[in-house]
Amino acid sequence: GVRVIFRVVLLIFAIYLVLGLIVDFAVPFIPPAWEDSLATPIMSEVFSASEPSRHFSVDKIQQLLDSLAELMAGEKRKFYINVIDKDVTNALALPGGHIVVYSQLLEQVTSENELAMILAHELGHFAARDHLRGLGRSFLFFIVANFVLGGQGDTVKHFMNSSGILQNNYSRKQEFAADRYALDLLVKKYGHAGGAVDFFKRLASKETLPQLTQYLSTHPASDNRVAEL
């Protein structure tokens, strides 16, 4: 009855916490080649849901991204811009150095500095390997839940076809850390951080979520991000 359901939920939650610790420990040791091997199936899933944008030129955005990536500490790697037509104000950091930017976000950007801040923020997630932490947790949890609940079939295939892989919901702590990383990268590139908060200020003026909803959200409210920056 209710006790059994409660125990199952408690067990799954405990497993999720343990898996999170395992993933956090393992992520720093994941070689880039292994990460790159995930890029093809994941990007196939991205483009199966929507086509690349025909309204925005990728070349200039790619040049801006390349200039920011050159300023990152550590071993240099290539990052790739993918622009998709979608009514979502968001960008994603995905394995293989892929950054997906939705067209609605680009439509609201009014300066190079604003776009640089957004791209640098995603580079911050790469630097901390947040994209692999979220992906690893989701994948391991999916496997365990399938096993516990008696799921059958090709686990990897079902996981790749699920929308959860594309959500990349980071914790508010990770988001703030990526913002601070982006701020430092902007100063390295321009010698100042002008325009870094302009985009978030405009988003904040449009956000009307109750405080409790903002607290439960993984993404910090835009006005909180502005204050932190």
CSV table of C-alpha atoms in Angstrom, one decimal:
chain,number,residue,atom,x,y,z
A,1,GLY,CA,0.0,0.0,0.0
A,2,VAL,CA,1.1,3.5,0.9
A,3,ARG,CA,4.1,2.2,2.9
A,4,VAL,CA,5.4,0.2,0.0
A,5,ILE,CA,5.2,3.2,-2.3
A,6,PHE,CA,6.9,5.4,0.2
A,7,ARG,CA,9.7,2.9,0.6
A,8,VAL,CA,10.2,2.6,-3.1
A,9,VAL,CA,10.3,6.4,-3.5
A,10,LEU,CA,12.7,6.6,-0.6
A,11,LEU,CA,14.9,3.9,-2.1
A,12,ILE,CA,15.0,5.6,-5.5
A,13,PHE,CA,15.8,9.0,-3.8
A,14,ALA,CA,18.7,7.4,-1.8
A,15,ILE,CA,20.0,5.7,-4.9
A,16,TYR,CA,19.9,9.1,-6.7
A,17,LEU,CA,21.9,10.7,-4.0
A,18,VAL,CA,24.5,7.9,-4.1
A,19,LEU,CA,24.7,8.0,-7.9
A,20,GLY,CA,25.2,11.8,-7.7
A,21,LEU,CA,28.3,11.2,-5.5
A,22,ILE,CA,29.6,8.6,-7.8
A,23,VAL,CA,29.2,10.8,-10.8
A,24,ASP,CA,30.8,13.8,-9.1
A,25,PHE,CA,33.8,11.6,-8.3
A,26,ALA,CA,34.1,10.1,-11.8
A,27,VAL,CA,33.5,13.2,-14.0
A,28,PRO,CA,37.1,14.7,-13.6
A,29,PHE,CA,38.5,11.4,-14.9
A,30,ILE,CA,36.3,11.1,-18.0
A,31,PRO,CA,38.6,11.5,-21.1
A,32,PRO,CA,37.6,14.0,-23.8
A,33,ALA,CA,37.5,11.2,-26.4
A,34,TRP,CA,34.8,9.4,-24.3
A,35,GLU,CA,32.8,12.6,-24.0
A,36,ASP,CA,33.1,13.3,-27.8
A,37,SER,CA,31.7,9.8,-28.5
A,38,LEU,CA,28.5,10.9,-26.9
A,39,ALA,CA,28.2,13.9,-29.2
A,40,THR,CA,26.8,12.2,-32.3
A,41,PRO,CA,23.8,10.5,-30.7
A,42,ILE,CA,23.0,13.5,-28.6
A,43,MET,CA,23.2,16.0,-31.4
A,44,SER,CA,21.1,13.6,-33.6
A,45,GLU,CA,18.4,13.7,-30.9
A,46,VAL,CA,18.6,17.5,-30.8
A,47,PHE,CA,18.1,17.9,-34.5
A,48,SER,CA,15.5,15.2,-34.7
A,49,ALA,CA,13.2,17.6,-32.7
A,50,SER,CA,14.0,20.7,-34.7
A,51,GLU,CA,16.0,22.0,-37.7
A,52,PRO,CA,19.0,24.3,-37.6
A,53,SER,CA,18.1,27.9,-37.9
A,54,ARG,CA,18.1,29.6,-41.3
A,55,HIS,CA,17.6,33.0,-39.9
A,56,PHE,CA,20.8,33.5,-38.0
A,57,SER,CA,24.4,33.2,-39.4
A,58,VAL,CA,26.5,30.9,-37.3
A,59,ASP,CA,29.8,32.2,-38.6
A,60,LYS,CA,30.0,35.4,-36.5
A,61,ILE,CA,28.7,33.7,-33.4
A,62,GLN,CA,31.3,30.9,-33.9
A,63,GLN,CA,34.1,33.5,-34.2
A,64,LEU,CA,33.0,35.1,-31.0
A,65,LEU,CA,32.9,31.8,-29.3
A,66,ASP,CA,36.4,30.9,-30.6
A,67,SER,CA,37.8,34.1,-29.2
A,68,LEU,CA,36.4,33.4,-25.8
A,69,ALA,CA,37.5,29.8,-25.8
A,70,GLU,CA,41.1,30.9,-26.5
A,71,LEU,CA,41.1,32.7,-23.2
A,72,MET,CA,40.1,29.7,-21.2
A,73,ALA,CA,42.7,28.2,-18.8
A,74,GLY,CA,43.9,24.6,-19.4
A,75,GLU,CA,44.2,22.5,-22.5
A,76,LYS,CA,42.6,24.1,-25.5
A,77,ARG,CA,39.6,22.4,-27.3
A,78,LYS,CA,37.2,23.2,-30.0
A,79,PHE,CA,33.6,24.4,-29.3
A,80,TYR,CA,30.8,24.4,-31.8
A,81,ILE,CA,27.8,26.7,-32.1
A,82,ASN,CA,24.4,25.2,-33.1
A,83,VAL,CA,21.5,27.7,-33.6
A,84,ILE,CA,18.0,26.2,-33.6
A,85,ASP,CA,14.7,27.9,-34.3
A,86,LYS,CA,12.7,27.5,-31.1
A,87,ASP,CA,10.6,29.8,-28.9
A,88,VAL,CA,12.8,29.2,-25.9
A,89,THR,CA,15.1,31.8,-24.3
A,90,ASN,CA,17.9,29.4,-23.5
A,91,ALA,CA,21.3,27.9,-24.4
A,92,LEU,CA,22.7,24.4,-23.7
A,93,ALA,CA,26.1,23.0,-23.2
A,94,LEU,CA,26.3,19.5,-24.6
A,95,PRO,CA,29.0,16.8,-24.8
A,96,GLY,CA,31.6,17.2,-27.6
A,97,GLY,CA,31.9,20.9,-27.0
A,98,HIS,CA,28.5,21.7,-28.6
A,99,ILE,CA,26.6,24.8,-27.6
A,100,VAL,CA,23.0,25.0,-28.7
A,101,VAL,CA,21.5,28.5,-28.8
A,102,TYR,CA,17.8,28.9,-29.4
A,103,SER,CA,16.7,31.6,-31.9
A,104,GLN,CA,14.4,33.3,-29.4
A,105,LEU,CA,17.4,34.0,-27.2
A,106,LEU,CA,19.3,35.6,-30.1
A,107,GLU,CA,16.3,37.7,-31.0
A,108,GLN,CA,16.5,39.3,-27.5
A,109,VAL,CA,20.3,40.0,-27.5
A,110,THR,CA,21.1,43.6,-28.3
A,111,SER,CA,24.9,43.7,-28.2
A,112,GLU,CA,28.0,41.6,-28.7
A,113,ASN,CA,28.8,41.9,-25.0
A,114,GLU,CA,25.5,40.4,-24.1
A,115,LEU,CA,26.0,37.5,-26.4
A,116,ALA,CA,29.6,37.0,-25.2
A,117,MET,CA,28.3,36.8,-21.6
A,118,ILE,CA,25.8,34.0,-22.6
A,119,LEU,CA,28.4,32.1,-24.5
A,120,ALA,CA,31.0,32.5,-21.8
A,121,HIS,CA,28.4,31.2,-19.3
A,122,GLU,CA,28.1,28.0,-21.3
A,123,LEU,CA,31.9,27.7,-21.4
A,124,GLY,CA,31.8,28.0,-17.6
A,125,HIS,CA,29.6,24.9,-17.5
A,126,PHE,CA,32.2,23.1,-19.8
A,127,ALA,CA,35.1,24.2,-17.6
A,128,ALA,CA,33.3,22.8,-14.5
A,129,ARG,CA,32.1,19.8,-16.6
A,130,ASP,CA,28.6,20.5,-15.3
A,131,HIS,CA,27.2,19.1,-18.6
A,132,LEU,CA,28.6,15.7,-17.8
A,133,ARG,CA,27.5,15.7,-14.2
A,134,GLY,CA,23.9,16.3,-15.2
A,135,LEU,CA,24.0,13.8,-18.0
A,136,GLY,CA,25.7,11.2,-15.9
A,137,ARG,CA,23.1,11.5,-13.1
A,138,SER,CA,20.2,11.3,-15.5
A,139,PHE,CA,21.6,8.3,-17.3
A,140,LEU,CA,22.5,6.3,-14.2
A,141,PHE,CA,19.2,7.1,-12.6
A,142,PHE,CA,17.4,6.1,-15.7
A,143,ILE,CA,19.1,2.7,-15.7
A,144,VAL,CA,18.4,2.1,-12.0
A,145,ALA,CA,14.8,3.2,-12.2
A,146,ASN,CA,14.3,0.9,-15.2
A,147,PHE,CA,15.8,-2.0,-13.2
A,148,VAL,CA,13.8,-1.3,-10.0
A,149,LEU,CA,10.5,-0.8,-11.8
A,150,GLY,CA,11.0,-3.8,-14.1
A,151,GLY,CA,11.5,-1.8,-17.3
A,152,GLN,CA,12.4,-3.7,-20.4
A,153,GLY,CA,13.9,-2.9,-23.8
A,154,ASP,CA,16.9,-0.9,-24.9
A,155,THR,CA,17.7,1.4,-22.0
A,156,VAL,CA,20.2,3.6,-23.8
A,157,LYS,CA,17.8,4.0,-26.8
A,158,HIS,CA,14.9,5.0,-24.5
A,159,PHE,CA,17.1,7.4,-22.6
A,160,MET,CA,18.4,9.0,-25.8
A,161,ASN,CA,14.8,9.5,-27.0
A,162,SER,CA,13.7,11.1,-23.7
A,163,SER,CA,13.5,14.9,-23.5
A,164,GLY,CA,15.4,14.8,-20.1
A,165,ILE,CA,18.7,14.6,-21.8
A,166,LEU,CA,18.2,18.0,-23.4
A,167,GLN,CA,17.0,19.9,-20.3
A,168,ASN,CA,20.4,20.3,-18.6
A,169,ASN,CA,19.0,21.6,-15.4
A,170,TYR,CA,21.9,22.7,-13.3
A,171,SER,CA,21.7,23.7,-9.6
A,172,ARG,CA,21.6,27.4,-8.7
A,173,LYS,CA,25.1,27.0,-7.3
A,174,GLN,CA,26.4,25.8,-10.6
A,175,GLU,CA,24.6,28.6,-12.5
A,176,PHE,CA,26.1,31.3,-10.2
A,177,ALA,CA,29.5,29.7,-10.6
A,178,ALA,CA,29.1,29.7,-14.5
A,179,ASP,CA,28.1,33.4,-14.3
A,180,ARG,CA,31.2,34.3,-12.3
A,181,TYR,CA,33.3,32.4,-14.8
A,182,ALA,CA,31.7,34.2,-17.7
A,183,LEU,CA,32.3,37.6,-16.0
A,184,ASP,CA,36.0,36.9,-15.6
A,185,LEU,CA,36.2,35.7,-19.2
A,186,LEU,CA,34.5,39.0,-20.4
A,187,VAL,CA,37.1,41.0,-18.5
A,188,LYS,CA,39.9,39.0,-20.1
A,189,LYS,CA,38.5,39.7,-23.6
A,190,TYR,CA,37.3,43.3,-23.4
A,191,GLY,CA,39.2,44.7,-20.4
A,192,HIS,CA,35.8,45.4,-18.7
A,193,ALA,CA,32.5,43.7,-18.1
A,194,GLY,CA,30.2,46.2,-19.7
A,195,GLY,CA,26.9,44.7,-20.9
A,196,ALA,CA,27.3,41.6,-18.8
A,197,VAL,CA,24.1,42.0,-16.8
A,198,ASP,CA,22.0,43.9,-19.5
A,199,PHE,CA,20.4,40.7,-20.9
A,200,PHE,CA,19.5,39.4,-17.4
A,201,LYS,CA,18.0,42.7,-16.4
A,202,ARG,CA,15.6,42.6,-19.3
A,203,LEU,CA,14.7,39.0,-18.4
A,204,ALA,CA,14.1,40.0,-14.8
A,205,SER,CA,11.6,42.8,-15.9
A,206,LYS,CA,9.5,40.1,-17.6
A,207,GLU,CA,9.6,37.4,-14.8
A,208,THR,CA,6.5,37.3,-12.7
A,209,LEU,CA,7.0,33.9,-10.9
A,210,PRO,CA,6.2,33.8,-7.2
A,211,GLN,CA,9.2,33.7,-4.8
A,212,LEU,CA,8.5,30.1,-3.8
A,213,THR,CA,8.5,29.0,-7.4
A,214,GLN,CA,11.8,30.8,-8.0
A,215,TYR,CA,13.3,29.1,-4.9
A,216,LEU,CA,12.3,25.6,-6.1
A,217,SER,CA,13.7,26.3,-9.6
A,218,THR,CA,17.2,25.1,-10.5
A,219,HIS,CA,17.8,28.3,-12.4
A,220,PRO,CA,18.2,31.4,-10.2
A,221,ALA,CA,15.8,34.2,-10.8
A,222,SER,CA,17.3,36.8,-13.2
A,223,ASP,CA,17.2,39.6,-10.7
A,224,ASN,CA,19.2,37.4,-8.3
A,225,ARG,CA,21.7,36.7,-11.0
A,226,VAL,CA,22.1,40.5,-11.6
A,227,ALA,CA,22.6,41.1,-7.9
A,228,GLU,CA,25.2,38.3,-7.6
A,229,LEU,CA,27.1,39.6,-10.7
